[in-house]
Coordinates of C-alpha atoms and ligand atoms in Angstrom, one line a residue:
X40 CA -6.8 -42.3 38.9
X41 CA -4.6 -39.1 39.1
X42 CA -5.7 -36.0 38.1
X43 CA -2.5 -35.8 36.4
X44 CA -3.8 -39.3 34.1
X45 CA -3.2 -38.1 30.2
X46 CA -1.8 -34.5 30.8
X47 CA 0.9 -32.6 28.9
X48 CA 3.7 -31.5 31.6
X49 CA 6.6 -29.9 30.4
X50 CA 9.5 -30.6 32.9
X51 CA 11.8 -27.8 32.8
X52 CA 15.6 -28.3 34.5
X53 CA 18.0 -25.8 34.9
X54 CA 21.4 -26.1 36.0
X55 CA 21.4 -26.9 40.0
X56 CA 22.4 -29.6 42.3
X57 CA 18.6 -30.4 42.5
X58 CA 18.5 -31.7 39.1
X59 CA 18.9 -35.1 41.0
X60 CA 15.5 -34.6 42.5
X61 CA 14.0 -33.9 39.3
X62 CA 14.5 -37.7 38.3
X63 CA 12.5 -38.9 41.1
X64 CA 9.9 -36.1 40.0
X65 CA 9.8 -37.1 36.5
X66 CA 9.4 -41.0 37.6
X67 CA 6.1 -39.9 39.5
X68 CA 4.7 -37.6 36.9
X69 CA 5.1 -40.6 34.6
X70 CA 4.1 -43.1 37.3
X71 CA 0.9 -41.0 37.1
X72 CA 0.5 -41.3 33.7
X73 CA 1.2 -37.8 32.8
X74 CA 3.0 -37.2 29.2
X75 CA 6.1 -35.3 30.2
X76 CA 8.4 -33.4 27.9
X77 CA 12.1 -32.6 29.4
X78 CA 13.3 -29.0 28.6
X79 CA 16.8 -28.8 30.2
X80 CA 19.1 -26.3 29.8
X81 CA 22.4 -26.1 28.9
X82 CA 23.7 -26.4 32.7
X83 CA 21.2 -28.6 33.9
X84 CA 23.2 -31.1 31.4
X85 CA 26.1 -30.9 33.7
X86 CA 23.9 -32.2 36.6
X87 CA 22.0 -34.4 35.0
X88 CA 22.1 -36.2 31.9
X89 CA 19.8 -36.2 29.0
X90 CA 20.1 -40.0 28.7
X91 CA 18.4 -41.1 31.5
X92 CA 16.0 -38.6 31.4
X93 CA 14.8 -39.4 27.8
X94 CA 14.8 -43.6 29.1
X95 CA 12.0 -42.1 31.7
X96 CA 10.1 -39.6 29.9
X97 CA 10.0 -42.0 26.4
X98 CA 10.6 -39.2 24.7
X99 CA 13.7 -37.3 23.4
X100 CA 14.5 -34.4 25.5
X101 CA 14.9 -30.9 24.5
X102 CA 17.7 -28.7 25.0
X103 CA 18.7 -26.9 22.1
X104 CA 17.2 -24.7 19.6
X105 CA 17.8 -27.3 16.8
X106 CA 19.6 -30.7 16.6
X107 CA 22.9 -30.0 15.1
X108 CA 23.2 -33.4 13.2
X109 CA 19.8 -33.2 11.4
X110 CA 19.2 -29.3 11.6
X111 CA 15.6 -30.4 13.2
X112 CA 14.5 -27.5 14.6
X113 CA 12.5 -27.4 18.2
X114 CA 9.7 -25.1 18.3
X115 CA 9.4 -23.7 21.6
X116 CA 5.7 -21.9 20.2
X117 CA 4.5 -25.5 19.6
X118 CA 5.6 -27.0 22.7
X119 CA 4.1 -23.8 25.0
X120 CA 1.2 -25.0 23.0
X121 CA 0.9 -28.7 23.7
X122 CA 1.8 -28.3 27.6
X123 CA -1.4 -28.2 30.3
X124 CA 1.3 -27.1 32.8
X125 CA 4.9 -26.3 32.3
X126 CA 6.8 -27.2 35.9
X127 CA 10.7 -25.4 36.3
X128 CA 12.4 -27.9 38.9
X129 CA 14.9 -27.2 40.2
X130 CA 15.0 -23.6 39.1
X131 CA 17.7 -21.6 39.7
X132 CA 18.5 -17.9 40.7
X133 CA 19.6 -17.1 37.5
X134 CA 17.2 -18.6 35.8
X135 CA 14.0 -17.2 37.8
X136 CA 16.2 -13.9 36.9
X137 CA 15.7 -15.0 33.2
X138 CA 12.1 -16.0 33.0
X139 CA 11.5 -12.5 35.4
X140 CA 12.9 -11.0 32.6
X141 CA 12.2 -12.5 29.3
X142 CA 15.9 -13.1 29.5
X143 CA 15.3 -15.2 26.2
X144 CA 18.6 -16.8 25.3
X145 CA 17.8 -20.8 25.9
X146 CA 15.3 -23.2 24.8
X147 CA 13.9 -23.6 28.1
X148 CA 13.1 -19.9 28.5
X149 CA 12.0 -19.8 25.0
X150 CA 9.7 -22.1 26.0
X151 CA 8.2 -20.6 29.1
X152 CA 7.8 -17.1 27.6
X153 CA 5.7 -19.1 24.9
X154 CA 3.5 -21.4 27.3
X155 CA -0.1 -21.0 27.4
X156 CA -0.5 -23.5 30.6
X157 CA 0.0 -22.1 34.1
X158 CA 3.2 -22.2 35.3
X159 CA 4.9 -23.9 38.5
X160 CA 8.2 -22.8 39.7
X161 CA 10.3 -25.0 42.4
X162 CA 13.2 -22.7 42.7
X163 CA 16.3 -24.2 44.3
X164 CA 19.7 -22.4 45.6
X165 CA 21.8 -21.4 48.6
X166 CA 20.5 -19.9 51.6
X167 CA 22.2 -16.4 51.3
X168 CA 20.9 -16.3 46.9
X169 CA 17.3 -17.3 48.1
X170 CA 17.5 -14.4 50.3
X171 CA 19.0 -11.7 48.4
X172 CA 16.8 -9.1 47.8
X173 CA 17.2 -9.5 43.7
X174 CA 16.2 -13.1 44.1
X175 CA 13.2 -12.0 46.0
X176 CA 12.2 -9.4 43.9
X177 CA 12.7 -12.0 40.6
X178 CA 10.3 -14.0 42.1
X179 CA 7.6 -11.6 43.3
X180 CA 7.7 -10.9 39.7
X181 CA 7.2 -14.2 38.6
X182 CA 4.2 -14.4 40.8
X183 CA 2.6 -11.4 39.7
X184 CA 2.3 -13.1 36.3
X185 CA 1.1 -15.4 37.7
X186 CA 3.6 -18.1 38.2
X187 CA 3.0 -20.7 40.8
X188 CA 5.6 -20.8 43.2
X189 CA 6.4 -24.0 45.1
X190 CA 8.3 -22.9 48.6
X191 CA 11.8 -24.2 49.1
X192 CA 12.4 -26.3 52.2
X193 CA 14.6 -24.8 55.1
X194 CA 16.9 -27.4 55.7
X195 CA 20.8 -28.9 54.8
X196 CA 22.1 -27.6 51.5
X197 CA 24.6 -29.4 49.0
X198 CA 26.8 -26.4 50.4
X199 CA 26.5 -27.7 53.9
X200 CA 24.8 -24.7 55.2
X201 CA 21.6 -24.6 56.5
X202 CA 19.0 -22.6 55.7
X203 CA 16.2 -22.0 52.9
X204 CA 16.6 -22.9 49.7
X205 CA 16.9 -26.6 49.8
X206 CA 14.1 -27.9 46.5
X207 CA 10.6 -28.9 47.6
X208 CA 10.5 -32.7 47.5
X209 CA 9.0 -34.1 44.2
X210 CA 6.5 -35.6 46.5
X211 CA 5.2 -32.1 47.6
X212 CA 5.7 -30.3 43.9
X213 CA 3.4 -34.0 42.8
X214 CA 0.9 -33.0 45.5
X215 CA 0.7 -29.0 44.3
X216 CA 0.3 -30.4 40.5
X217 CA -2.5 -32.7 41.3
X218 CA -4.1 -30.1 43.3
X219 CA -4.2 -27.8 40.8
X220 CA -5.4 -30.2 38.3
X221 CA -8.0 -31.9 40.6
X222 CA -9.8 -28.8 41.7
X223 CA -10.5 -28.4 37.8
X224 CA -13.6 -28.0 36.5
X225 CA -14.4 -31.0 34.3
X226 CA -13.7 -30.9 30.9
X227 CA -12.7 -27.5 30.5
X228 CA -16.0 -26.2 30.3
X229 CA -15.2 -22.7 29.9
X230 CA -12.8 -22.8 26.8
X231 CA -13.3 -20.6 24.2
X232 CA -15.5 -18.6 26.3
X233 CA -14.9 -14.8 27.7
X234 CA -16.1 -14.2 31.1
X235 CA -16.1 -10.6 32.8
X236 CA -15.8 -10.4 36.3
X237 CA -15.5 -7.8 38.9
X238 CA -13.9 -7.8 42.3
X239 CA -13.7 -5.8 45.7
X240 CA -14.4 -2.5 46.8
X241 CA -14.6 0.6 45.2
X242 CA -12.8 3.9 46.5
X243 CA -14.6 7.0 46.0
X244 CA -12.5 10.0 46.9
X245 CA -13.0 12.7 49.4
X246 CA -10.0 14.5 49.0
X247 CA -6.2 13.6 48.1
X248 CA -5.5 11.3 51.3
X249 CA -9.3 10.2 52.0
X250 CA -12.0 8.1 50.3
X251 CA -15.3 6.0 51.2
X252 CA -14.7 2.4 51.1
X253 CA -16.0 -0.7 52.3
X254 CA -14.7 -3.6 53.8
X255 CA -14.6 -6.4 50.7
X256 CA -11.2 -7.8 50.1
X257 CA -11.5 -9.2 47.0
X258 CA -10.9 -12.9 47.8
X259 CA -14.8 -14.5 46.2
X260 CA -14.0 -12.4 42.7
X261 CA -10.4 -13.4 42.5
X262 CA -11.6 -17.2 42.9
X263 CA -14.0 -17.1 40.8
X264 CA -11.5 -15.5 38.0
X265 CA -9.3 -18.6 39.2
X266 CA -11.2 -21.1 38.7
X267 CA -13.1 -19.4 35.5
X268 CA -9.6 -19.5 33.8
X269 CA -9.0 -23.1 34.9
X270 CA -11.9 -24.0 33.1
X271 CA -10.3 -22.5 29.9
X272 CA -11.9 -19.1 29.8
X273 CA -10.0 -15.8 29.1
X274 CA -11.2 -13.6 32.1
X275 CA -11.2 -9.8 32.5
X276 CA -10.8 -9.2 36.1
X277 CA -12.6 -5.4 36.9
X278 CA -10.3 -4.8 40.2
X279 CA -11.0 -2.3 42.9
X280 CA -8.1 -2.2 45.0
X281 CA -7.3 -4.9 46.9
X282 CA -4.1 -6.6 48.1
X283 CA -5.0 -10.1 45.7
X284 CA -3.0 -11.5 42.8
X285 CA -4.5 -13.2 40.2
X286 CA -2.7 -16.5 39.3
X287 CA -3.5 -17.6 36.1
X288 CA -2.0 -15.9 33.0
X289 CA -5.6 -16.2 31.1
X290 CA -6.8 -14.1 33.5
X291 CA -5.9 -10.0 32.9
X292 CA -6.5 -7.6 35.1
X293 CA -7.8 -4.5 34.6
X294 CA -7.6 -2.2 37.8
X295 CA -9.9 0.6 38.9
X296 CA -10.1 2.5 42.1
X297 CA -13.9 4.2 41.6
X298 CA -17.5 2.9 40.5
X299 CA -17.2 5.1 37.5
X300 CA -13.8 3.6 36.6
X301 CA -15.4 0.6 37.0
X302 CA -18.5 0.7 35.1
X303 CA -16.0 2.1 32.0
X304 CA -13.9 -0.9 32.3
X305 CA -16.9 -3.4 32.6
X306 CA -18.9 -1.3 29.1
X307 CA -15.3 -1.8 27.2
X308 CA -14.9 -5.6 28.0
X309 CA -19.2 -6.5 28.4
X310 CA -19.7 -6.5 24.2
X311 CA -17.3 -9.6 23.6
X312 CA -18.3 -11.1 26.8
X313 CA -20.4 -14.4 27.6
X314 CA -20.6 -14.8 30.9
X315 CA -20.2 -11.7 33.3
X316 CA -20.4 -11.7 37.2
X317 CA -20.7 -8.9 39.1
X318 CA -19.4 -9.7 42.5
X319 CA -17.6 -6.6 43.5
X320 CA -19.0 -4.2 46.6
X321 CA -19.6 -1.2 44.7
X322 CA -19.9 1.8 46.7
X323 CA -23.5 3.1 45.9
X324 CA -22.6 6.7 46.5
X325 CA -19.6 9.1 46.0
X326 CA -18.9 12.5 47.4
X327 CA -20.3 15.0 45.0
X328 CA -17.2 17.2 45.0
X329 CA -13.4 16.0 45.2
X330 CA -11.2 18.7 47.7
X331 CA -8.1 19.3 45.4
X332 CA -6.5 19.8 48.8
X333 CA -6.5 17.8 51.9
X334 CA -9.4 18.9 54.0
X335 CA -7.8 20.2 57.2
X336 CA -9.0 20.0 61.0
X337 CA -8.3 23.4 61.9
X338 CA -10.5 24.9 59.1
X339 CA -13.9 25.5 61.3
X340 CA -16.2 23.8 61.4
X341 CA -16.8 19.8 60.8
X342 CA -17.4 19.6 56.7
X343 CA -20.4 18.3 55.3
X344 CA -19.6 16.1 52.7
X345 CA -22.5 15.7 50.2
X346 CA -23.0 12.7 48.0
X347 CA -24.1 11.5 44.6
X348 CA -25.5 8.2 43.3
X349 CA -23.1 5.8 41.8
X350 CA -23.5 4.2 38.9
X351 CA -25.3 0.4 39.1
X352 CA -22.8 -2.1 37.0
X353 CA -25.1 -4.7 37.0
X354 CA -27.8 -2.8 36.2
X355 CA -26.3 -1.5 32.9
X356 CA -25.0 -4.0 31.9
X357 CA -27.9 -5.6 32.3
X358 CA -30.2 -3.5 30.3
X359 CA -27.2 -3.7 27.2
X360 CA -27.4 -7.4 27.7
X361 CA -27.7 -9.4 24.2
X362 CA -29.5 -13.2 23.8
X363 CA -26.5 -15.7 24.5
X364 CA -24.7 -13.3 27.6
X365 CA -25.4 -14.6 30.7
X366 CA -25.1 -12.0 33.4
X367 CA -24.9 -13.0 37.6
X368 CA -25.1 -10.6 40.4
X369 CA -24.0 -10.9 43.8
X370 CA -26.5 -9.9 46.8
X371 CA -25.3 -9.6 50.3
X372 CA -28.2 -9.2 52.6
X373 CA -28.5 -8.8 56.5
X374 CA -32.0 -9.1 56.4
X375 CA -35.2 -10.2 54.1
X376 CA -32.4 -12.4 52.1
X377 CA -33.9 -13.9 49.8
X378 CA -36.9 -11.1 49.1
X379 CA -34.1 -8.7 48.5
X380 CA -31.8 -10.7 46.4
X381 CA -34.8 -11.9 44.0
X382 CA -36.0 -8.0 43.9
X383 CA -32.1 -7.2 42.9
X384 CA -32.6 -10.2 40.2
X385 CA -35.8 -8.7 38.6
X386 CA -34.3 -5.3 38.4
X387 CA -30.9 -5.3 37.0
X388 CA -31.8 -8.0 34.3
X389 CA -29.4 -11.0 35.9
X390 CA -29.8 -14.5 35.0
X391 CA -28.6 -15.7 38.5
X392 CA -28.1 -14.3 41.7
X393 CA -25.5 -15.6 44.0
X394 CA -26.6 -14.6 48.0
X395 CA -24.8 -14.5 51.0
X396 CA -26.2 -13.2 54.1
X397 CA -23.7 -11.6 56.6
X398 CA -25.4 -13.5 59.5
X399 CA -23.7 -16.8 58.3
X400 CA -21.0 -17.2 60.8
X401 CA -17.4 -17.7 58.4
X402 CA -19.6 -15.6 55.4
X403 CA -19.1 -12.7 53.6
X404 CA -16.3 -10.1 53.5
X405 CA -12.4 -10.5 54.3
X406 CA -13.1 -14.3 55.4
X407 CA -11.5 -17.7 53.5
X408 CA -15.2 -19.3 53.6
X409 CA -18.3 -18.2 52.0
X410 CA -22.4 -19.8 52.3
X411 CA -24.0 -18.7 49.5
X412 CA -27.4 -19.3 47.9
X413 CA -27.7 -19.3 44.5
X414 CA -31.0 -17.7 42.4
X415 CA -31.9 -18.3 38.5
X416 CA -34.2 -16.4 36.7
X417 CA -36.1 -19.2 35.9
X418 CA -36.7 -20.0 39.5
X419 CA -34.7 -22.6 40.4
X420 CA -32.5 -22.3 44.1
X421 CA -29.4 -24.5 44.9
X422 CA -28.3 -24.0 48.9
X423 CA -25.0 -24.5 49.5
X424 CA -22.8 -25.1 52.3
X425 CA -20.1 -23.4 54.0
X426 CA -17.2 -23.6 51.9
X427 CA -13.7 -22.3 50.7
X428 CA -14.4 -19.3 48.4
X429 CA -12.3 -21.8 45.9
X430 CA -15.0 -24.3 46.6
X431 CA -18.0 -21.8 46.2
X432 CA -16.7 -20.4 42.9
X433 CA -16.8 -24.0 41.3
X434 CA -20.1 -24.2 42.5
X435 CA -21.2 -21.2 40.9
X436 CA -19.6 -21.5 37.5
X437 CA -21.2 -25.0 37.9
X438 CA -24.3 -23.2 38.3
X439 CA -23.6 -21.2 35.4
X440 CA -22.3 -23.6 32.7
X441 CA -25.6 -25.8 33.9
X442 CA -28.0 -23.0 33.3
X443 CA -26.4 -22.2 29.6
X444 CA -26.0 -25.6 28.5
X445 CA -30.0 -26.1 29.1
X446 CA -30.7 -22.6 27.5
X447 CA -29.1 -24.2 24.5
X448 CA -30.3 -27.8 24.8
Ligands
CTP688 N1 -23.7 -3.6 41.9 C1 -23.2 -2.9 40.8 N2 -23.1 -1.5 40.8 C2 -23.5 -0.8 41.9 C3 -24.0 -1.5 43.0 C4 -24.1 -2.9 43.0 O1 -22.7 -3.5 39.8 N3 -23.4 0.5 41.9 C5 -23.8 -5.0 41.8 C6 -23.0 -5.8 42.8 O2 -21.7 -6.1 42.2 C7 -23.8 -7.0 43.0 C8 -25.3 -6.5 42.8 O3 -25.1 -5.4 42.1 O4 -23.6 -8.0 42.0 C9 -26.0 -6.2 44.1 O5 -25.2 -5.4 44.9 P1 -25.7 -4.9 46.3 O6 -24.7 -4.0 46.9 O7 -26.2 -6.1 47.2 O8 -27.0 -4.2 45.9 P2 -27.4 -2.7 45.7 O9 -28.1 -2.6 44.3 O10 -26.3 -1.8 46.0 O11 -28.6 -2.6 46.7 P3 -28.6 -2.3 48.3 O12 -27.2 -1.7 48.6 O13 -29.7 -1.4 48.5 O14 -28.8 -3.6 49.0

């Protein structure tokens, strides 16, 4: 059966020569026994018309605002609502121009500035509009919301050029939906539910140009906010700086540079949270003083720069922990693994602890994979194997949603 069996998809078409591909798209989403909706927008109907797209879909499309014989009025709020994904194929410049900018003036944009469901945009155009710098910068923006956005093809365009631009084949925007909806966690386990989680390093600063840092990039915390919202939660992602974009609009991020920053973020979101994980590498110490000024090299002699304990995340949020919050540390070890990580446990009040040992070839920082072992309080261990960090982070919310639904069984 395919993952796509029994979900909403909206189908949104906008105004290019593409729209013939969308048929074809529409006929597999369908074939797959999706529930599709047809937004099209006023100059998709020149491409494409609403007749045969209503015969497919089994349902009238939507284009206006209201029907002008009957006055029946579309709400784009309710339809935002319905959708478990909202897919823009083709979309064109100017409408990845509209939707970068809550450019609000048809029912198709209407729509996207109202959906809950994550987004996937197939955007479709001549070579030389792909590349202009305004369509690039439209859709960086639309990923930083955290749009999905399916590549165009380099290849022939209607225009007889070649180049990028040419619409991903519905074949390959199918295969990215049912990805998505495949690597789901079952059931959407995590809806209704806030989870907390923080991510990557933590800069403390030396002086305006310097800081002590450490080598995490981010990637396990943003998966685990990934997958977290896939599952229906609203995450906070607590961001040290790294170069990651979350890509889920349930997930916000908050972003911090220090460990102080951090724990302030972490005490604001922690009292409405249920599940927090800790999984950034928080610098244990800071310098004691910041240098207003850039330290120079000429100045004498080498400086001494003196430093202070951090404060532990985990650890406080930990002791403020209430009955129902379920709180999971991360421990990466290079030696006395799991001694360390069930000492770490014990002493910052976690529920779980999630360890990865930096001798696991393909584990730990900057890398796509991750090994992890993961500790409950109530002494149960589940070993896993090396994985994508996508992969690992299902496992631990797994891990997670396991543990609580026994608490409350
Ligand atoms: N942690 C935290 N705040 C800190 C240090 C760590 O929240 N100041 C969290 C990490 O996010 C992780 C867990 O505590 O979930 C363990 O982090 P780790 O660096 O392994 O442990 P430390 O307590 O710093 O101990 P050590 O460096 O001595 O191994």
């Amino acid at each position: 059966m395919s993952p796509l069996s029994g979900r909403h998809i909206i189908l949104g078409i906008t105004g290019g020569i593409a729209a013939y591909k969308s048929v074809s798209l529409l006929r597999l989403l369908v074939k797959a026994g999706a529930e599709v909706q047809v937004v099209i927008t006023p100059s998709g109907k020149e491409f494409i018309t609403p007749v045969t797209l209503s015969a497919l879909s089994h349902r009238p499309v939507v284009s206006e605002f209201f029907t002008a014989n009957t006055g029946e009025w579309h709400s784009h709020v309710d339809l935002g609502l319905w959708a478990d994904a909202m897919v823009v194929a083709p979309a064109t410049a100017c409408s990845i121009a509209k939707m970068a900018h809550g450019v609000a003036d048809n029912m198709l944009i209407t729509t996207y500035l109202s959906a809950k469901a994550p987004v996937f945009v197939a955007p479709a155009m001549d070579l030389d509009m792909m590349a202009h710098p305004s369509t690039q910068a439209n859709i960086a923006l639309l990923r930083s919301y955290g749009n999905h956005i399916i590549e165009p093809a380099s290849g022939e365009l209607a225009s007889g050029l070649v180049g990028k631009g040419r619409m991903a084949e519905p074949e390959e925007i199918m295969a990215a939906l049912e990805l998505f909806f495949a690597q789901e966690i079952k059931g959407h386990a995590l809806r209704g539910k806030r989870v907390l989680i923080t991510a990557g390093p933590t800069y403390e600063r030396i002086d305006p140009v310097r800081f002590i840092g450490n080598f995490s990039s981010g990637k396990m915390g943003y998966a685990l906010a990934e997958e977290a919202a896939k599952a229906g939660a609203q995450v906070t992602l607590v961001s040290g700086p790294v170069s990651l974009r979350a890509n889920h609009p349930s997930i916000q991020v908050v972003a911090v540079e220090s460990a102080r920053q951090m724990l302030a973020a972490c005490q604001e979101a922690f009292p409405t949270t249920d599940i927090a994980i800790m999984c950034a590498a928080v610098a244990d110490y800071a310098p004691a003083e910041y240098a207003e000024r850039k330290i120079k090299r000429e100045a004498g002699e080498a400086p001494v720069i003196h430093l202070v304990k951090n404060p532990d995340i985990a650890a406080t949020l930990g002791a403020e922990k209430r009955p129902g919050q379920t709180l999971v540390g991360f421990a990466l070890e290079t030696d006395h693994e799991e001694t360390n990580a069930l000492d770490k446990m014990r002493r910052k009040h976690l529920d779980m602890i999630v360890m990865n040992s930096l001798q696991t070839p393909g584990a730990g920082f900057a890398t796509d994979t991750n090994q992890v072992t993961i500790y409950s309080a109530d002494g149960s261990t589940r070993q896993g194997e090396l994985k994508s960090k996508t992969e690992v982070a299902r496992d631990i919310l797994q891990a997670i949603i396991r543990e609580r639904e026994e608490a409350e069984a």
